[in-house]
XYZ file of N, CA and C in Angstrom:
459
model
N -10.202 -32.014 -36.121
C -11.057 -32.168 -35.057
C -11.346 -34.050 -35.236
N -11.069 -34.660 -33.807
C -11.536 -35.827 -33.707
C -12.559 -36.196 -33.032
N -13.544 -36.814 -33.544
C -15.106 -36.933 -32.628
C -15.150 -38.708 -32.389
N -15.703 -38.862 -31.402
C -15.888 -40.203 -30.962
C -17.395 -40.606 -31.206
N -17.857 -41.306 -32.007
C -19.166 -41.770 -32.157
C -19.945 -42.838 -31.704
N -20.803 -43.291 -30.791
C -21.452 -44.381 -30.441
C -22.717 -44.221 -30.428
N -23.400 -45.551 -30.499
C -24.959 -45.579 -30.243
C -25.572 -46.901 -30.044
N -26.557 -47.215 -29.099
C -26.762 -48.432 -29.250
C -28.157 -48.372 -30.485
N -28.681 -49.739 -30.437
C -29.552 -50.223 -32.051
C -30.357 -49.277 -31.947
N -31.083 -48.141 -30.892
C -32.080 -47.293 -31.283
C -31.405 -46.172 -31.973
N -30.529 -46.096 -31.987
C -29.664 -44.851 -32.536
C -28.580 -45.379 -33.644
N -28.536 -46.448 -33.709
C -27.629 -46.916 -35.114
C -27.809 -46.399 -36.431
N -28.982 -46.048 -37.103
C -29.218 -45.706 -37.950
C -29.213 -43.994 -38.120
N -29.518 -43.151 -37.300
C -28.904 -41.626 -37.039
C -27.146 -41.964 -36.897
N -26.775 -42.664 -36.123
C -24.918 -42.758 -35.992
C -24.463 -42.880 -37.326
N -24.820 -43.670 -38.139
C -24.359 -43.996 -39.441
C -24.600 -42.660 -40.670
N -25.625 -42.268 -40.223
C -26.427 -40.882 -41.180
C -24.878 -40.216 -40.801
N -24.919 -39.456 -39.116
C -24.280 -38.660 -39.055
C -22.664 -38.667 -39.390
N -22.033 -40.224 -39.266
C -20.891 -40.678 -39.607
C -20.219 -39.849 -41.374
N -21.897 -40.197 -42.039
C -21.554 -39.566 -43.382
C -21.326 -38.122 -43.283
N -22.257 -37.721 -42.640
C -22.207 -36.242 -42.528
C -20.713 -35.336 -42.247
N -20.193 -36.322 -41.243
C -19.096 -35.761 -40.696
C -18.078 -35.823 -41.485
N -18.212 -37.583 -42.408
C -17.062 -37.161 -43.617
C -17.353 -36.603 -44.452
N -18.305 -36.125 -45.213
C -18.496 -34.873 -46.024
C -17.868 -33.765 -45.804
N -18.045 -33.232 -44.430
C -17.541 -32.116 -44.024
C -15.896 -31.726 -44.237
N -15.412 -32.786 -44.188
C -13.640 -33.398 -44.452
C -12.941 -32.168 -43.087
N -13.314 -32.075 -42.267
C -12.574 -31.042 -41.102
C -12.210 -32.216 -39.882
N -13.205 -33.337 -40.042
C -13.587 -34.211 -38.865
C -12.967 -35.341 -39.015
N -12.203 -36.156 -38.311
C -11.967 -37.491 -37.915
C -12.571 -38.234 -37.108
N -13.384 -39.407 -37.429
C -14.409 -40.251 -36.537
C -13.932 -41.564 -36.411
N -13.684 -41.294 -34.637
C -13.613 -43.120 -34.043
C -14.841 -43.296 -33.495
N -15.342 -44.370 -34.475
C -16.755 -45.169 -34.645
C -16.871 -46.192 -33.504
N -17.330 -46.068 -32.121
C -16.907 -47.143 -31.133
C -18.263 -47.750 -31.101
N -18.894 -48.101 -32.189
C -20.130 -49.181 -32.176
C -21.604 -48.624 -31.459
N -22.670 -49.148 -31.610
C -22.737 -50.824 -32.174
C -22.770 -50.294 -33.392
N -22.650 -51.813 -34.081
C -22.473 -52.203 -35.754
C -23.572 -52.581 -35.981
N -24.708 -52.749 -35.548
C -26.218 -53.008 -35.970
C -27.169 -52.710 -35.808
N -28.755 -53.298 -35.843
C -29.405 -52.666 -35.024
C -29.941 -53.913 -33.910
N -29.172 -54.925 -33.997
C -29.104 -56.039 -32.804
C -29.159 -55.285 -31.598
N -29.976 -55.650 -30.794
C -30.235 -55.300 -29.348
C -28.833 -55.383 -28.522
N -28.428 -54.096 -27.864
C -27.617 -53.803 -26.918
C -27.890 -53.290 -26.041
N -26.860 -52.342 -25.022
C -27.086 -51.714 -23.603
C -26.664 -50.451 -24.158
N -27.579 -49.665 -23.847
C -27.041 -48.102 -24.511
C -25.776 -47.706 -23.246
N -25.895 -48.267 -21.875
C -24.735 -47.968 -21.113
C -23.416 -47.836 -21.235
N -23.333 -49.106 -22.342
C -22.099 -49.593 -22.589
C -21.591 -48.833 -23.522
N -21.998 -48.266 -24.263
C -21.632 -47.456 -25.580
C -21.362 -45.892 -24.905
N -22.635 -45.572 -23.945
C -22.306 -44.061 -23.371
C -20.955 -43.812 -22.851
N -21.063 -44.948 -22.145
C -19.626 -44.705 -21.264
C -18.476 -44.900 -22.165
N -18.240 -45.988 -23.055
C -17.434 -46.322 -24.188
C -16.873 -44.463 -24.906
N -17.797 -43.988 -24.903
C -17.705 -42.562 -25.630
C -17.614 -41.720 -24.806
N -17.950 -41.448 -23.829
C -17.476 -40.630 -22.905
C -16.034 -40.828 -22.211
N -15.445 -42.238 -22.209
C -14.185 -42.325 -21.990
C -13.196 -42.023 -22.859
N -13.709 -42.115 -24.105
C -12.711 -41.960 -25.361
C -12.433 -40.243 -25.272
N -13.251 -39.569 -24.735
C -13.540 -37.904 -24.834
C -12.650 -37.613 -23.433
N -12.658 -38.458 -22.268
C -12.439 -38.113 -21.082
C -10.760 -38.443 -21.013
N -10.117 -39.310 -22.044
C -8.912 -39.666 -22.041
C -8.329 -39.463 -23.170
N -9.129 -38.145 -23.883
C -8.111 -37.895 -25.119
C -7.730 -38.397 -26.257
N -8.550 -39.672 -26.508
C -8.714 -40.192 -27.701
C -9.311 -38.905 -28.850
N -10.476 -38.953 -28.205
C -11.041 -37.485 -29.079
C -11.528 -36.325 -28.357
N -11.735 -35.329 -29.409
C -11.594 -33.901 -28.816
C -13.158 -34.202 -28.058
N -14.349 -34.412 -28.923
C -15.739 -34.190 -28.442
C -16.123 -35.698 -28.963
N -17.145 -35.669 -28.410
C -18.244 -37.135 -28.617
C -19.655 -36.329 -29.081
N -20.328 -37.912 -29.898
C -21.941 -37.883 -30.125
C -22.376 -39.187 -29.594
N -22.998 -39.184 -29.042
C -23.719 -40.693 -28.822
C -25.237 -40.228 -29.006
N -25.814 -41.536 -29.206
C -27.672 -41.716 -30.009
C -27.908 -42.977 -29.128
N -29.098 -42.898 -28.892
C -29.667 -44.400 -28.646
C -31.378 -43.689 -29.038
N -32.332 -44.226 -28.624
C -34.030 -44.010 -29.266
C -34.012 -42.763 -28.740
N -34.132 -42.384 -27.763
C -34.310 -40.962 -27.513
C -33.086 -40.007 -27.150
N -32.426 -40.218 -26.841
C -30.811 -39.622 -26.298
C -30.919 -39.908 -24.922
N -31.908 -39.757 -24.154
C -32.007 -40.032 -22.489
C -31.176 -40.274 -22.154
N -31.443 -42.020 -22.037
C -30.443 -43.100 -21.434
C -28.945 -42.969 -21.640
N -28.543 -42.866 -23.179
C -27.402 -42.758 -23.222
C -26.147 -41.580 -22.899
N -27.469 -40.378 -22.648
C -26.375 -38.996 -22.134
C -26.340 -39.203 -20.827
N -27.480 -40.178 -20.081
C -27.203 -40.134 -18.417
C -25.928 -41.325 -18.642
N -26.034 -42.348 -19.237
C -24.755 -43.220 -18.887
C -23.380 -42.098 -19.236
N -23.384 -41.250 -20.149
C -22.266 -40.684 -20.578
C -21.477 -39.634 -19.445
N -23.008 -39.342 -18.921
C -22.553 -38.064 -18.000
C -21.990 -38.984 -16.185
N -21.696 -39.952 -16.366
C -21.353 -40.838 -15.527
C -20.005 -41.083 -15.440
N -19.717 -40.286 -16.673
C -17.612 -40.673 -16.759
C -17.274 -39.344 -16.363
N -16.375 -39.013 -15.568
C -15.687 -37.900 -14.547
C -15.130 -36.918 -15.827
N -15.579 -35.541 -16.049
C -15.286 -34.774 -17.075
C -16.171 -34.265 -18.157
N -16.857 -35.202 -18.192
C -17.973 -35.386 -19.530
C -19.177 -34.564 -19.149
N -19.455 -33.845 -20.105
C -20.438 -33.068 -20.143
C -21.117 -32.855 -20.910
N -22.296 -34.056 -21.102
C -23.181 -34.139 -22.084
C -24.370 -33.642 -22.379
N -24.554 -33.204 -23.181
C -26.198 -32.308 -23.834
C -27.137 -33.185 -24.707
N -28.089 -33.434 -24.205
C -29.025 -34.004 -25.018
C -29.741 -33.058 -25.841
N -29.734 -32.323 -27.001
C -30.122 -31.433 -27.493
C -31.149 -31.982 -28.893
N -32.377 -31.149 -28.668
C -33.395 -31.246 -29.960
C -33.825 -30.271 -30.699
N -32.647 -29.148 -30.573
C -32.452 -28.302 -31.637
C -31.611 -27.456 -31.445
N -31.074 -26.600 -32.659
C -30.225 -25.754 -32.711
C -29.886 -24.827 -31.437
N -30.891 -24.136 -31.173
C -30.264 -23.204 -29.849
C -30.098 -24.065 -28.778
N -30.627 -25.266 -28.478
C -29.762 -26.167 -27.192
C -28.657 -26.352 -27.597
N -28.314 -26.863 -28.784
C -26.831 -26.789 -29.413
C -25.976 -25.874 -29.151
N -26.536 -24.708 -29.700
C -25.528 -23.817 -29.205
C -25.475 -23.414 -28.133
N -26.502 -23.145 -27.188
C -26.254 -22.622 -25.548
C -25.594 -24.013 -24.948
N -25.498 -25.010 -25.316
C -24.624 -26.348 -24.714
C -23.027 -25.911 -24.927
N -23.030 -25.431 -25.774
C -21.439 -24.988 -26.226
C -20.891 -23.751 -25.507
N -21.989 -22.518 -25.717
C -21.685 -21.484 -25.406
C -21.391 -21.529 -24.172
N -22.396 -22.071 -22.998
C -22.447 -21.658 -21.668
C -22.016 -22.973 -20.750
N -22.172 -24.251 -21.384
C -21.873 -25.321 -20.695
C -20.583 -25.823 -21.456
N -20.107 -25.523 -22.100
C -18.770 -26.322 -22.993
C -19.162 -27.983 -23.094
N -20.298 -28.068 -23.292
C -20.751 -29.532 -23.657
C -19.420 -30.362 -24.595
N -18.890 -31.124 -24.207
C -18.127 -31.903 -24.580
C -18.668 -33.088 -25.125
N -20.113 -33.820 -25.190
C -20.693 -34.652 -25.797
C -21.989 -34.112 -26.067
N -22.521 -34.884 -27.242
C -23.747 -34.329 -27.695
C -24.727 -35.661 -27.692
N -25.615 -35.771 -27.430
C -26.627 -36.804 -27.160
C -27.916 -36.489 -28.249
N -28.240 -37.348 -29.185
C -29.387 -37.001 -29.961
C -30.171 -38.515 -30.144
N -31.698 -38.385 -30.292
C -32.512 -39.297 -29.991
C -32.717 -39.837 -31.377
N -32.376 -41.367 -31.806
C -32.788 -41.850 -32.977
C -33.767 -42.247 -33.589
N -35.068 -42.453 -32.501
C -36.324 -42.573 -32.871
C -37.241 -41.040 -32.499
N -36.288 -39.910 -32.416
C -36.967 -38.745 -31.853
C -36.540 -38.003 -32.645
N -36.006 -37.577 -33.673
C -34.882 -36.699 -34.002
C -34.596 -37.138 -35.976
N -35.415 -35.924 -36.359
C -34.928 -35.897 -38.023
C -34.057 -36.258 -38.559
N -33.311 -37.128 -39.323
C -31.962 -36.795 -39.624
C -31.418 -35.163 -40.052
N -31.842 -34.436 -40.539
C -31.867 -33.616 -41.152
C -31.754 -32.688 -40.223
N -32.529 -32.563 -38.974
C -32.469 -32.006 -37.819
C -31.277 -32.101 -37.142
N -30.771 -33.538 -37.420
C -29.909 -33.878 -36.294
C -28.696 -33.450 -36.864
N -28.615 -33.245 -38.115
C -27.399 -32.854 -38.949
C -27.317 -31.117 -38.801
N -28.165 -30.361 -38.791
C -28.228 -28.903 -38.636
C -27.573 -28.784 -36.823
N -28.229 -30.102 -35.796
C -28.063 -29.750 -34.502
C -26.635 -29.918 -34.247
N -25.818 -30.961 -35.280
C -24.780 -31.372 -34.736
C -23.675 -30.058 -35.474
N -24.124 -29.547 -36.537
C -23.340 -28.906 -37.266
C -23.238 -27.611 -36.009
N -24.109 -26.952 -35.704
C -24.546 -26.019 -34.465
C -23.364 -26.566 -33.603
N -23.452 -27.282 -32.762
C -22.783 -27.927 -31.767
C -21.033 -27.748 -32.361
N -20.764 -28.794 -32.991
C -19.462 -28.287 -33.718
C -18.813 -26.828 -33.769
N -19.615 -25.986 -34.438
C -18.956 -25.121 -34.846
C -19.302 -23.596 -34.127
N -19.770 -24.128 -32.790
C -20.146 -23.168 -31.603
C -19.094 -22.953 -30.405
N -18.168 -21.899 -30.196
C -17.407 -21.948 -29.499
C -17.972 -21.769 -27.823
N -17.073 -22.221 -26.840
C -17.229 -21.727 -25.475
C -17.184 -20.098 -25.474
N -17.981 -19.584 -24.481
C -17.868 -18.561 -24.261
C -17.079 -18.056 -22.960
N -16.783 -19.046 -22.302
C -15.449 -18.731 -20.771
C -16.498 -17.824 -19.775
N -15.886 -17.035 -19.270
C -16.405 -15.822 -18.512
C -16.575 -16.450 -17.144
N -18.177 -15.974 -16.709
C -18.787 -16.695 -15.588
C -19.256 -18.050 -16.189
N -19.229 -18.499 -16.983
C -19.738 -19.992 -17.289
C -18.288 -20.970 -17.136
N -17.236 -20.355 -17.349
C -15.988 -21.303 -16.475
C -16.189 -21.741 -14.834
N -16.583 -20.479 -14.481
C -16.585 -20.739 -13.110
C -17.840 -21.833 -12.892
N -18.846 -21.867 -13.307
C -19.974 -22.734 -13.425
C -19.273 -24.129 -13.711
N -18.808 -24.557 -14.817
C -17.775 -25.634 -15.051
C -16.835 -26.307 -14.057
N -16.005 -24.922 -13.661
C -15.123 -25.127 -12.652
C -15.894 -26.073 -11.106
N -17.071 -25.471 -11.325
C -17.676 -25.836 -9.685
C -18.527 -27.569 -10.173
N -18.814 -27.519 -11.040
C -18.793 -28.986 -11.575
C -17.744 -29.902 -11.205
N -16.428 -30.056 -11.933
C -15.550 -30.378 -11.935
C -14.776 -30.445 -10.557
N -15.157 -29.408 -9.561
C -14.675 -29.694 -8.013
C -15.443 -30.799 -7.433
N -16.840 -30.857 -7.832
C -17.846 -31.691 -7.282
C -17.372 -32.988 -7.637
N -16.903 -33.464 -8.890
C -17.073 -34.703 -9.648
C -15.521 -35.112 -8.718
N -14.683 -34.382 -8.197
C -13.410 -34.494 -7.397
C -13.709 -34.562 -6.185
N -15.139 -34.341 -5.618
C -14.989 -34.716 -4.173
C -14.602 -33.408 -3.388
N -14.513 -32.427 -3.810
C -13.918 -31.084 -3.297
C -15.055 -30.188 -3.014
N -16.161 -30.553 -3.329
C -17.379 -29.494 -3.016
C -17.326 -28.375 -4.136
N -18.009 -27.357 -3.709
C -18.058 -26.094 -4.076
C -19.426 -25.662 -5.089
N -20.435 -26.505 -4.633
C -21.395 -26.751 -5.817
C -22.716 -25.716 -4.887
N -22.517 -25.984 -3.647
C -23.470 -25.258 -2.158
C -22.729 -23.708 -2.055
N -22.327 -23.475 -2.523
C -21.779 -21.844 -2.338
C -22.558 -20.817 -2.982
C-alpha cells in the first residue's frame, strides 16, 4: 500500500516518527509531501497536497498532521473525494474506516502522544470498510460533492 503523508510545522515531529513506523512495517511505501522542518508553514498547503495525492491515485490513503489535526483535516476535506477523519483514539480510527471508509487520517502533533498515534495509525491501516448501509451514506456525500444533491432525502 502507498501512503501519502504531510504535515505543517506543528505536526512535523509526529510525521517523522510515523514515517519510521511505516518503514518498520515493511508493507507500506511512503510518499512524503512535506514539510521538511519545524519552520512555520501554512497547514492548508499540506492538507490539500495530501488530499490531492489520494484523490488522484498517487497514494491509496493519506496521513496528515498539524498541531491539533483540526486545521489540516479541514483543509484536506476540501479536496473532492477525500474523507479525512481526525482520530484521537483507536476506537475512532476503527470506526472511521468501518463506517466512513476514511481515506485520510488526521492526527495532532501537539495533542497526541507518539505511541498513541502509532496505535491509531495501525488500527486505521488494518481496518477494512464494512460497506453495506455505510456505502449508501458515502455515495450521498459523493453525490453532494458533484452537486447532484442526495443529502436531504
